[in-house]
XYZ file of C-alpha atoms in Angstrom:
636
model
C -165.291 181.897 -21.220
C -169.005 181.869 -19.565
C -170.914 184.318 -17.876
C -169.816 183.331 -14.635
C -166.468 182.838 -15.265
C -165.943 186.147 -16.895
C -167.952 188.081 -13.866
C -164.727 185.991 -11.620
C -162.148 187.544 -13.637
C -163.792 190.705 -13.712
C -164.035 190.898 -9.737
C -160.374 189.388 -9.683
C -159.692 192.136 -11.919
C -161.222 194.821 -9.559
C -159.306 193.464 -6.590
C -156.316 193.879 -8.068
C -157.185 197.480 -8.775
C -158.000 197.952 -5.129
C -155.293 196.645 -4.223
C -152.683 198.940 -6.134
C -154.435 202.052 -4.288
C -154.419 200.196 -0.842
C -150.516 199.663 -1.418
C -149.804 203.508 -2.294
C -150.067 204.223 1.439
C -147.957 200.838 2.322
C -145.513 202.285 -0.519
C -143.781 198.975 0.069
C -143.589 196.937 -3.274
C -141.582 197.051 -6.131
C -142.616 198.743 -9.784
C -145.294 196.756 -11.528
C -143.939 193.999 -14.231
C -147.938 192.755 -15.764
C -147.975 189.325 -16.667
C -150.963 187.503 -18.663
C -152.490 184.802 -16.432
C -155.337 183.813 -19.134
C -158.419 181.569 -17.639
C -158.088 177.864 -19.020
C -160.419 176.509 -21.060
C -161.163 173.153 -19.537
C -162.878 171.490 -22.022
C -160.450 171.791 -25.017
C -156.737 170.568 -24.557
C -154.263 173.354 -25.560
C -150.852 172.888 -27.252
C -147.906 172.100 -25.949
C -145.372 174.530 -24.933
C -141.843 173.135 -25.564
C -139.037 174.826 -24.445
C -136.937 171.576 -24.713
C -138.030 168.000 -26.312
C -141.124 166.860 -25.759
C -141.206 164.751 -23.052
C -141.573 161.008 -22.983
C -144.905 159.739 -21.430
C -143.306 158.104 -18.314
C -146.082 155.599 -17.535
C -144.255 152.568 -17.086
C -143.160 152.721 -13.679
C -146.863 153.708 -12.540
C -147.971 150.161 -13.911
C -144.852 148.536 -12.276
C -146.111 150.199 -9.031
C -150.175 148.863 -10.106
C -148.580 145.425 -10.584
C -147.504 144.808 -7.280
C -150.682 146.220 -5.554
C -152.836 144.258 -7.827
C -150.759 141.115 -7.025
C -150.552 141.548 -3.631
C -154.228 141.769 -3.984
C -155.257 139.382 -5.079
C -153.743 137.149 -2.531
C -155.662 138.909 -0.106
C -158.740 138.527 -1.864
C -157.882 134.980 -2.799
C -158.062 134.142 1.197
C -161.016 136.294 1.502
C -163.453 134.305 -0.327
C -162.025 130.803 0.453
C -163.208 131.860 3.764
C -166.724 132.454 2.806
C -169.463 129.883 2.007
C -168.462 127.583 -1.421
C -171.932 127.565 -2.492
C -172.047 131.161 -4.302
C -172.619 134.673 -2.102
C -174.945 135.717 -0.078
C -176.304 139.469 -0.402
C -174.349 140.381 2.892
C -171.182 138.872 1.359
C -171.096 140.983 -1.803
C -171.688 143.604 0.519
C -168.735 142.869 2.426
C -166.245 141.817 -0.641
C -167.155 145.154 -2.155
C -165.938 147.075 0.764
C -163.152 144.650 1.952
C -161.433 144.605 -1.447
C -160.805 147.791 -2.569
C -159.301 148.638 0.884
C -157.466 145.955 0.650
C -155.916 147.398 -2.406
C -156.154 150.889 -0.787
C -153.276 149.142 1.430
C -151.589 147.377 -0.872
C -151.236 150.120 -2.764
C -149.502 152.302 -0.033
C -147.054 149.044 1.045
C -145.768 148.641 -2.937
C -144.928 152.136 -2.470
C -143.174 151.743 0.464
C -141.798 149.018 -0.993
C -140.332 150.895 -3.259
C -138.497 153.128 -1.892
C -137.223 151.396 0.371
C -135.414 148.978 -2.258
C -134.140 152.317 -3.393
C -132.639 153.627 -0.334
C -131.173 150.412 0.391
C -129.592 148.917 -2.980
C -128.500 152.260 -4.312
C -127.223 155.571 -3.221
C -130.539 157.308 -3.504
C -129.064 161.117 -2.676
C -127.083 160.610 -6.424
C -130.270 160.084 -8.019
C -133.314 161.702 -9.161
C -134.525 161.123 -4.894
C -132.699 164.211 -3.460
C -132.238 167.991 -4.119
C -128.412 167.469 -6.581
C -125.704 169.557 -4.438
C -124.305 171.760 -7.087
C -122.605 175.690 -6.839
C -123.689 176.962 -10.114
C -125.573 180.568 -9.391
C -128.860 181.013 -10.054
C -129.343 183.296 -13.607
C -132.694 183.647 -13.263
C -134.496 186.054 -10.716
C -136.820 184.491 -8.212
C -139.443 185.693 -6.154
C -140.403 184.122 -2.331
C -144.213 184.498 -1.571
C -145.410 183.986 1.742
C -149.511 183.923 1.325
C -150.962 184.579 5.440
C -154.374 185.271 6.170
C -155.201 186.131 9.671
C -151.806 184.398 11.438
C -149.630 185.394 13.720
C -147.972 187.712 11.954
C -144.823 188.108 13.817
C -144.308 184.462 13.955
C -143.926 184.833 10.286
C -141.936 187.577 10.352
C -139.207 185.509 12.786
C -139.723 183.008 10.242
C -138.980 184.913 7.405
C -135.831 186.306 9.081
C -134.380 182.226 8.774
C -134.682 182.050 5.270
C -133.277 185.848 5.104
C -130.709 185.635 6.770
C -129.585 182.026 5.396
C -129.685 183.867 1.638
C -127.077 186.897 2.497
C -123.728 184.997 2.189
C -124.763 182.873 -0.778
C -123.617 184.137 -4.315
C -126.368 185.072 -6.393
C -128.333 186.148 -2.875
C -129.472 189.536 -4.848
C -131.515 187.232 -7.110
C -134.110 186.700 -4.357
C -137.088 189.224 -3.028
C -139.622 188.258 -0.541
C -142.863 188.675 -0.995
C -145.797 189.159 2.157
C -149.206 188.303 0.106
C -151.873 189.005 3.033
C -155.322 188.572 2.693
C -155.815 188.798 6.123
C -159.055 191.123 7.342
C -158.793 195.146 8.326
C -158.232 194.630 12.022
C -155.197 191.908 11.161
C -154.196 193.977 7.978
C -153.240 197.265 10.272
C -151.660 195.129 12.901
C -149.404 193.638 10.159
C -148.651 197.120 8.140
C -147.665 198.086 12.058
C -145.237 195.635 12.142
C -143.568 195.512 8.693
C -143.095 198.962 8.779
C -141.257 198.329 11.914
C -139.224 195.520 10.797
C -138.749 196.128 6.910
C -135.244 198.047 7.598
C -133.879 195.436 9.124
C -133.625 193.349 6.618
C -130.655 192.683 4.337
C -132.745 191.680 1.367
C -135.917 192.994 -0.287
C -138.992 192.645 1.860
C -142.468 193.521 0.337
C -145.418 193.765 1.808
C -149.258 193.676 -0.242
C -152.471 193.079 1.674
C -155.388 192.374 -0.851
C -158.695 194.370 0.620
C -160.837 191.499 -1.488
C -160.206 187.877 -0.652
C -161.383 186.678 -4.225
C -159.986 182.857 -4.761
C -158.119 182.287 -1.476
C -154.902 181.371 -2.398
C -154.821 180.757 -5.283
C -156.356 184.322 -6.174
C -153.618 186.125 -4.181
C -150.661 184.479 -6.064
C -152.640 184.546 -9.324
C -153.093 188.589 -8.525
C -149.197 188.454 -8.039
C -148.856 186.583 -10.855
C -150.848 189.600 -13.073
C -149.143 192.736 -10.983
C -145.716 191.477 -10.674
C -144.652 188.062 -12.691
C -143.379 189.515 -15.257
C -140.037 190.197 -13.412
C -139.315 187.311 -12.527
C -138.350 183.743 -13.867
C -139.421 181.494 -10.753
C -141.594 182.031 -7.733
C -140.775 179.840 -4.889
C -143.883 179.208 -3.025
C -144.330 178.882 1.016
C -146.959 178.620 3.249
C -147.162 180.779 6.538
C -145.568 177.829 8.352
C -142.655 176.764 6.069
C -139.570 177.461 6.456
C -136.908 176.525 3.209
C -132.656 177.484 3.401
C -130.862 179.675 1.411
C -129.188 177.116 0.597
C -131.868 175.072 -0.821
C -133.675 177.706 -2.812
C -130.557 178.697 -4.676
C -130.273 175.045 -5.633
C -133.730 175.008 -6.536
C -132.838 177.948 -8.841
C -129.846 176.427 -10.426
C -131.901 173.353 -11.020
C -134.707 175.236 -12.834
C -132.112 176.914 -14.789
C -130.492 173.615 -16.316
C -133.541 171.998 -16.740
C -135.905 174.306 -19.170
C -138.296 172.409 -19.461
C -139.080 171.647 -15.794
C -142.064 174.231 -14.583
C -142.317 173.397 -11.016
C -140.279 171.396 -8.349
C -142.272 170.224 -5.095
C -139.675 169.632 -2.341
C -140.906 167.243 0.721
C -141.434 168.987 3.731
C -140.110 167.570 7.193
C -141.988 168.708 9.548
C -140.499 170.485 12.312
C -141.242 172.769 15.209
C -143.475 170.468 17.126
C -144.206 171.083 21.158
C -147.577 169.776 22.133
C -147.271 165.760 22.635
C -149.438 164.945 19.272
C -147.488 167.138 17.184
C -144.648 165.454 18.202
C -145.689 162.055 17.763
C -146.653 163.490 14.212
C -143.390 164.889 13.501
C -141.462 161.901 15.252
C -143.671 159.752 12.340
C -143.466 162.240 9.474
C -139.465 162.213 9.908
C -138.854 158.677 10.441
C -141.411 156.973 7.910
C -141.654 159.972 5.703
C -138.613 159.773 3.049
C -139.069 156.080 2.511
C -142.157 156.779 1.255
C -141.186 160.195 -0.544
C -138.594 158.277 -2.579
C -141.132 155.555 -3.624
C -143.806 158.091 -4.937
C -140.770 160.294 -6.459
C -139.491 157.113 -8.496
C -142.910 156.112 -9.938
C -144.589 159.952 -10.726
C -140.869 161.139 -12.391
C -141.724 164.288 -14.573
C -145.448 163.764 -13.595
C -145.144 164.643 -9.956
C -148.062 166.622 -7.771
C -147.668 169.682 -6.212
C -149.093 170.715 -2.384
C -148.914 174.474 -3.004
C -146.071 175.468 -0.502
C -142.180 174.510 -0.166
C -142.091 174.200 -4.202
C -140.209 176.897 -6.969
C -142.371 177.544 -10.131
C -141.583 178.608 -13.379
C -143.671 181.739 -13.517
C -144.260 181.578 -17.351
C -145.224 178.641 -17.692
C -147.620 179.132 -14.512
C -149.440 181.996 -16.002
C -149.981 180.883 -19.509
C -151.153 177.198 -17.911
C -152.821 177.777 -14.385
C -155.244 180.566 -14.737
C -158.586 178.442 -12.769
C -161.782 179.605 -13.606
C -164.792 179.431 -10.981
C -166.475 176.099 -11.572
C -170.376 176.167 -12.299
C -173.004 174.475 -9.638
C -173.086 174.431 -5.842
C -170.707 173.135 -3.320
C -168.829 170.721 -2.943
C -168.378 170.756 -6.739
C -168.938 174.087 -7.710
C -167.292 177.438 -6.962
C -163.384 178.156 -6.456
C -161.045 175.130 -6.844
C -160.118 174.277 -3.294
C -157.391 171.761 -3.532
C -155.838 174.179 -6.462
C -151.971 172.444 -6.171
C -152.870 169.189 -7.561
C -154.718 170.884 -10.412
C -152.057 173.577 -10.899
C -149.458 170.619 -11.667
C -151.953 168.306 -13.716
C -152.455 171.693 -16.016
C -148.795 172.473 -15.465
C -148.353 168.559 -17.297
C -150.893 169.021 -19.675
C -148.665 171.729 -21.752
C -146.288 169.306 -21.904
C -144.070 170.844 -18.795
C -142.231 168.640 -16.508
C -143.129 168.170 -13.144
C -140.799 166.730 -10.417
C -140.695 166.070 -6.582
C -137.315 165.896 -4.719
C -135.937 165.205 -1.103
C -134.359 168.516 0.224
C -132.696 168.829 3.628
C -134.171 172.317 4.558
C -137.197 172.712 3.646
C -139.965 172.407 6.440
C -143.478 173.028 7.388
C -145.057 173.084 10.608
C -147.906 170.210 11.986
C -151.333 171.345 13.923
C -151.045 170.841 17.357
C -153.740 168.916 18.199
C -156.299 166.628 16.483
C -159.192 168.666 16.721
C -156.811 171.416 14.728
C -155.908 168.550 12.651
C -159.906 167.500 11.732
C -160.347 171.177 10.515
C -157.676 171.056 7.887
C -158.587 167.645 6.999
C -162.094 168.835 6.438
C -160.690 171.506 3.898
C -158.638 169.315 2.442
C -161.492 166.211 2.048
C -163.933 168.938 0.146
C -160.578 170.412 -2.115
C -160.091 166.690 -2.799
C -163.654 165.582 -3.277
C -164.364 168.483 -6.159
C -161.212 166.783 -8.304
C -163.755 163.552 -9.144
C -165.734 165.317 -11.593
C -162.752 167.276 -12.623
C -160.641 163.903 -13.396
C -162.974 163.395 -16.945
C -163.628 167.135 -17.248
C -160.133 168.023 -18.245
C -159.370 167.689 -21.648
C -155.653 166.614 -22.521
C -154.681 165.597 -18.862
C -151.954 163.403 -18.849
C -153.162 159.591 -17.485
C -150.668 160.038 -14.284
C -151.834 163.581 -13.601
C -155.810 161.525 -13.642
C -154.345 158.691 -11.442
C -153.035 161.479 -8.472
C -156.413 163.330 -8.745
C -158.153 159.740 -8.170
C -155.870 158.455 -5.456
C -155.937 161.835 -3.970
C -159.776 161.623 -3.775
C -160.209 158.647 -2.703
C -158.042 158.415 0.672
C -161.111 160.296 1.495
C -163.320 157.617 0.707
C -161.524 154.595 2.450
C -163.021 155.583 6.073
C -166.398 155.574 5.155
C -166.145 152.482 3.733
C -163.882 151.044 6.444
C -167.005 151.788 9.158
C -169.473 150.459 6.877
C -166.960 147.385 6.317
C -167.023 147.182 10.711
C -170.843 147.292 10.608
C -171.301 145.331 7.870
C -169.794 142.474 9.496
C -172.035 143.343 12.844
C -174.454 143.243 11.052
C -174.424 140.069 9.176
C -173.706 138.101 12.344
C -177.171 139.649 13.654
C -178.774 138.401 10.405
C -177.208 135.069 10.472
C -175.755 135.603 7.242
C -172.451 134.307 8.657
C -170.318 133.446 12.013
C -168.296 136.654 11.718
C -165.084 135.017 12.927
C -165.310 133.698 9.409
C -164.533 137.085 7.437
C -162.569 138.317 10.031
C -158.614 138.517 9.130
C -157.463 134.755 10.466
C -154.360 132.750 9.630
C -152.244 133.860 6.442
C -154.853 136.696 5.515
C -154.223 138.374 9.115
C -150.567 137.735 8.427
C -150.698 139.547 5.058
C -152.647 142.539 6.652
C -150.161 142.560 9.311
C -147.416 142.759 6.702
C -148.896 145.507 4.713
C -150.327 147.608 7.558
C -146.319 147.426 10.020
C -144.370 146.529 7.038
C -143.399 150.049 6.357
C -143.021 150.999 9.709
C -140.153 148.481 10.511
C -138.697 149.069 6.539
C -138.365 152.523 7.661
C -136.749 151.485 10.854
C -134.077 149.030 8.946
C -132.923 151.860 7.323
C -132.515 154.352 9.752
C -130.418 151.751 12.335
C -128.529 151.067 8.790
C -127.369 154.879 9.004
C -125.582 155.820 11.945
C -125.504 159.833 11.654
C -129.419 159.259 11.214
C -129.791 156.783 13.878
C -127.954 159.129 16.409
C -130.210 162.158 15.727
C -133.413 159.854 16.004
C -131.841 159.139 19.960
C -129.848 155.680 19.440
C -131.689 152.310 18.255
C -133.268 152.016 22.236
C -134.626 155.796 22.452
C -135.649 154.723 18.249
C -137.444 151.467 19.065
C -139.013 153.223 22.231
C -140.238 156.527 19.888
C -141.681 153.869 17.335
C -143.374 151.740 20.117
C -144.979 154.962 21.708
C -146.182 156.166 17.795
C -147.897 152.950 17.047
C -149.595 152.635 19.880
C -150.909 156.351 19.528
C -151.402 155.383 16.010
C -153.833 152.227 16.441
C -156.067 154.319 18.777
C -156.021 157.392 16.555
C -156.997 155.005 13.764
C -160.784 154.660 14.415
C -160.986 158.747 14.895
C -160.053 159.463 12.028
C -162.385 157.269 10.543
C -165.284 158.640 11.942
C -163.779 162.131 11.535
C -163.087 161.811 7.928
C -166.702 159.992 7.741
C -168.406 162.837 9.212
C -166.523 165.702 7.193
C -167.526 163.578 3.968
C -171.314 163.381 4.520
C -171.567 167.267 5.671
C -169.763 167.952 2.337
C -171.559 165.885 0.306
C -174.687 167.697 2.235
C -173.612 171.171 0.454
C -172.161 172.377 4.063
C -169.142 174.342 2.757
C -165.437 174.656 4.405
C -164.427 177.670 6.029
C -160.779 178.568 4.980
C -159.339 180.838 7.753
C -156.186 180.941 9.174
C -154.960 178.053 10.820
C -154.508 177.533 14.845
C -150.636 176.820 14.824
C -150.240 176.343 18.668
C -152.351 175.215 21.729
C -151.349 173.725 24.886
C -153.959 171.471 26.484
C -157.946 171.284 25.451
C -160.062 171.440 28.617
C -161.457 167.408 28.875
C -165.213 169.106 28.511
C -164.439 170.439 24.944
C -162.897 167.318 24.138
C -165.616 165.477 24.938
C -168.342 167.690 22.779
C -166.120 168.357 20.148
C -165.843 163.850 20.084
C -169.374 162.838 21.715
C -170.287 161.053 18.216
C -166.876 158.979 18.587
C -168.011 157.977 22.060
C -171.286 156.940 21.170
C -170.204 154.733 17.907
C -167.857 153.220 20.220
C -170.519 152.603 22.392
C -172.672 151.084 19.685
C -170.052 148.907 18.222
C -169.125 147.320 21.828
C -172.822 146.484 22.399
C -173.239 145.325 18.690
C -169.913 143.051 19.013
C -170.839 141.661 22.931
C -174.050 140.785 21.435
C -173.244 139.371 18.373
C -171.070 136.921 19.732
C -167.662 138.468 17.379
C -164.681 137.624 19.346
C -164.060 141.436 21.236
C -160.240 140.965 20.092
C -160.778 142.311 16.890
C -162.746 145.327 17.939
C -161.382 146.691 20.987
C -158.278 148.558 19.157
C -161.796 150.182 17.570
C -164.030 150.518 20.819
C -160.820 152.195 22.535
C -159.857 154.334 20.120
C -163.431 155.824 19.868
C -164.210 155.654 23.918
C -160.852 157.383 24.528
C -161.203 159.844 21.802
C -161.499 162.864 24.320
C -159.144 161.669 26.521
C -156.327 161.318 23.642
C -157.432 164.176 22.416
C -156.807 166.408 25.574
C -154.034 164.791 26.758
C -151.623 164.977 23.349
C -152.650 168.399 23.065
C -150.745 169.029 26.216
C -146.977 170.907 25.618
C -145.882 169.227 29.073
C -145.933 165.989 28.149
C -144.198 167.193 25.136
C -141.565 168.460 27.203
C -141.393 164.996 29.045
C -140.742 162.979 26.079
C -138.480 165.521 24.904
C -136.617 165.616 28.105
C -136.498 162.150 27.639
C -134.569 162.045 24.373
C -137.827 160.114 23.300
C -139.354 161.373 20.026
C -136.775 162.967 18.898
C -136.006 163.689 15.345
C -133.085 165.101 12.939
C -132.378 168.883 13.892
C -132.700 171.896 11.358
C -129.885 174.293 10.583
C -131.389 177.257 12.781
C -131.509 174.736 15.588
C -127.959 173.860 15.863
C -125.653 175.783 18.045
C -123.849 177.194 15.335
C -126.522 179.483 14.013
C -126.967 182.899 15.043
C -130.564 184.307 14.100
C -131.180 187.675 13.556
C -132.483 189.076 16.242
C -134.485 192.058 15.662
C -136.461 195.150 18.671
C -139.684 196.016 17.175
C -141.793 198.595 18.579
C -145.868 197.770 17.665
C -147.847 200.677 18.895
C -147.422 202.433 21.474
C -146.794 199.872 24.426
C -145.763 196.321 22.777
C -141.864 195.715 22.458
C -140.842 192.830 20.940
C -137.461 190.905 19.844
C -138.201 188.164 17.041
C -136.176 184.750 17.021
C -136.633 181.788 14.696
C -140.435 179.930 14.976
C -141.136 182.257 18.261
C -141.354 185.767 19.165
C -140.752 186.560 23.262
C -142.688 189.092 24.620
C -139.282 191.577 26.185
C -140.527 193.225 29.571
């Protein structure tokens, strides 16, 4: 261990020890259970741990999955160069094959995916397989602990949330089994607010309820649990870990349990969240998306990455041994993006997880659910976060000693979907830019014939697999709206989609050169719900949008490119306030809904036949309060 990392663990250390004395006055957690959580040692590979046989390598269906997005192409690029002049490349047109074929493949790669699960789902009974959560009653042996990490949120939002997944454990056998967990790292002013209202709530519960707030943010996240991890792991077999949005059954954690304990050699399980819980009119189009393309896609990545799956760091149970002795993270040297605290810690967590030789698995569950931002500037912050997280794993991908080659290939594809924007606007004014220079007519490398048929296939092929299968399935079709209200919903999300396309280009474009700049993420608490962006914000918070759309409509009128090809672009970026104000809107989230348009599969606390626990809470000395599932209503 260096310097630097050991002056980590020693302020780690220290917070924990602040933390015990800031929790005397709480007195709200259980007796202390220490477990080891060691720092890893990235450069050397350590041993295995085998608590079963070692398992096989498993690579095979990753190159069946390479196979078909290397075939597919190159046909693509097969029909890209017969385009182009016979008598070698120009400068320009290296330029442009070196951009236009690797997102080629980028696509590719996600239809063979795609493609793959959806041969799945439709030639075999996919919820019998490896796809989906097995149904079973066996009751879980081991003990399991439910952490819900917040910092600054709306605290009593979580708490309705947390009374769900309560109140869904208390008729299932084995419920005693389960304790919840509240890890806050939330500041003073949102710390006291919070103690105000656990202490009001706590008694209402049916099952354990704790309560820590760390005085020393020291890791984010992935500091809080490992603190939990050192103060209280030892009690438990599995943690099951949730973000302040999700929302997982009784049901399905106990199976998740019972899973873990027939399977010892399986240290994690990452469930795929549904989103749910969506009221401003671009969260629902992104759950109505999420829902209906989603599991097609799941299943594919399921099938290839097998006992090498990834983890997102919420809505997955952990074996807590196995976590501690393989995904202590030290403090990496150098400044951002590279250096300091592992952002994007999940992905890592599960390579390391792999790298002892532990199994790692993804499954389809019914209940288990996260919420969506509400609006796309919301959505540009987290994907800012998210772009630096991913962007520190390229350096880590060689760094790691004793990584398996699937946990590598995750990292890589992780890091680059990135990457592809940058290179798709540099691919739009490459070709702009060569018609300026005379290096070619630019209808020439433009998609025409059975190339734009190809692209069309890969880019809507998905989409309308996905839709095959849900008409297939009547119970699904109905709770989608019918196959009119379906086809409708689909229409409205592609549309939304193709202009959307082009902001997130230069979004994700933007976010990657202030990174690569050294300007470092903020990691905050998240805005969970708007309702309407005033049209000037909009427009400052998307001015460069405006203007590149503005450039590339002057650059393509005066080039002489046919304007088919970029107006989807040109719109997208002119309109990029206006979209952005007007989905943010709960109204016309109402409409649709109103409408039966959008719509989307129902969770359990949703249907009529659920009664939530409904709970007074006095805060202070004025604010009375009843909490219900995903909302909390002020009571006059």
């Amino acid at each position: 261990m260096d310097g630097a990392s050991r002056a980590f663990d020693k302020r780690l250390r220290a917070s924990a020890a602040v933390a015990r004395a800031a929790d005397l006055s709480v007195a709200s957690l259980p007796p202390e259970s220490p477990l080891a959580m060691p720092e890893q040692n990235f450069s050397v590979a350590p041993p295995h741990s085998q608590p079963a046989p070692p398992i096989a390598p498993g690579i095979s269906r990753v190159l069946v999955l390479l196979v078909l997005s290397i075939a597919t192409s190159l046909l693509g690029v097969g029909m890209m160069t017969d385009a182009l002049q016979p008598r070698g490349f120009s400068a320009w047109e290296v330029a442009y094959l070196a951009l236009a074929i690797p997102l080629f493949a980028w696509i590719a790669f996600g239809f063979a995916n795609s493609a793959i699960g959806f041969a799945l789902i439709w030639w075999r009974d996919v919820h019998n397989s490896r796809g989906y959560q097995r149904s079973t009653t066996r009751v879980p042996e081991g003990r399991a602990a439910i952490l819900l990490p917040v910092c600054n949120e709306d605290f009593l939002t979580i708490i309705g949330r947390l009374s769900i997944m309560e109140r869904s454990l208390e008729t299932l056998p084995g419920c005693n089994q389960f304790d919840f967990f509240i890890l806050s790292d939330s500041n003073a002013e949102n710390g006291k607010a919070e103690e105000d209202a656990y202490s009001a709530v706590r008694d209402a519960f049916v099952r354990p309820v704790y309560y820590r707030r760390r005085t020393q943010n020291i890791g984010r996240k992935p500091g809080n649990v490992a603190e939990w991890v050192r103060r209280f792991g030892g009690a438990y077999e599995y943690m099951i870990v949730l973000d302040a949005d999700s929302v997982m059954s009784g049901k399905t954690m106990s199976q998740l349990a019972a899973q873990m304990d027939r399977e010892p050699n399986v240290a994690l399980v990452q469930t795929i969240p549904a989103v749910v819980g969506a009221q401003t009119l671009f969260a629902r189009w992104q759950q109505f998306a999420s829902r209906l393309y989603g599991p097609m896609s799941a299943i594919g990545a399921i099938w290839w990455s097998d006992r090498q799956a990834t983890f997102w760091g919420h809505n997955a149970i952990i074996r807590v041994k196995a976590f501690a002795e393989s995904c202590g993270l030290p403090e990496l040297k150098g400044p951002a993006p590279f250096g300091g605290h592992i952002m994007s810690h999940d992905m890592v967590e599960a390579a390391l997880l792999r790298r002892r030789g532990w199994a790692v698995r993804m499954v389809m569950a019914d209940d288990s659910f996260e919420e969506f931002p509400p609006s796309l500037p919301d959505l540009a912050i987290r994907d800012r976060r998210w772009c630096q997280g991913n962007i520190q794993h390229i350096p880590l991908i060689p760094k790691i000693a004793g990584l398996h080659i699937v946990s590598r290939f995750q990292l890589l594809v992780g890091a680059s979907a990135y990457v592809t924007s940058p290179m798709w606007l540099a691919l739009i004014l490459t070709v702009i830019g060569g018609e300026f220079a005379g290096a070619w007519r630019a209808n020439m490398v433009l998609p025409s014939g059975g190339l734009l048929a190809l692209t069309l296939v890969l880019l809507f092929g998905p989409k309308l697999m996905a839709i095959a299968l849900t008409l297939r399935d009547e119970e699904r079709r109905l709770a989608f709206g019918g196959s009119l209200r379906l086809w409708i919903g689909a229409i409205i999300e592609t549309a939304l989609s193709i202009l959307a396309a082009p902001i997130q280009m230069l979004t994700h474009s933007i976010n990657l050169i202030s990174i690569l700049s050294g300007r470092k993420s903020a990691w905050n608490g998240q805005t969970r719900d708007c309702d309407g962006i005033p049209m000037a914000d909009a427009f400052r918070t998307f001015r460069y949008h405006v203007a590149l759309g503005v450039i590339i409509l002057i650059g393509g009128l005066f080039s002489g490119i046919t304007m088919m090809w970029l107006m989807p672009i040109v719109l997208g970026l002119l309109l990029a306030p206006v979209l952005a104000a007007l989905t943010a809107r709960k109204d016309l989230g109402r409409m649709l809904e109103d409408r039966g348009l959008l719509a989307v599969p129902k969770a359990w606390w949703q249907l009529s036949s659920y009664r939530p626990l409904r709970t007074r809470l006095s805060v202070g000395r004025s604010t009375s309060v009843w909490t219900t599932p995903l909302s909390v209503a002020n009571d006059a």
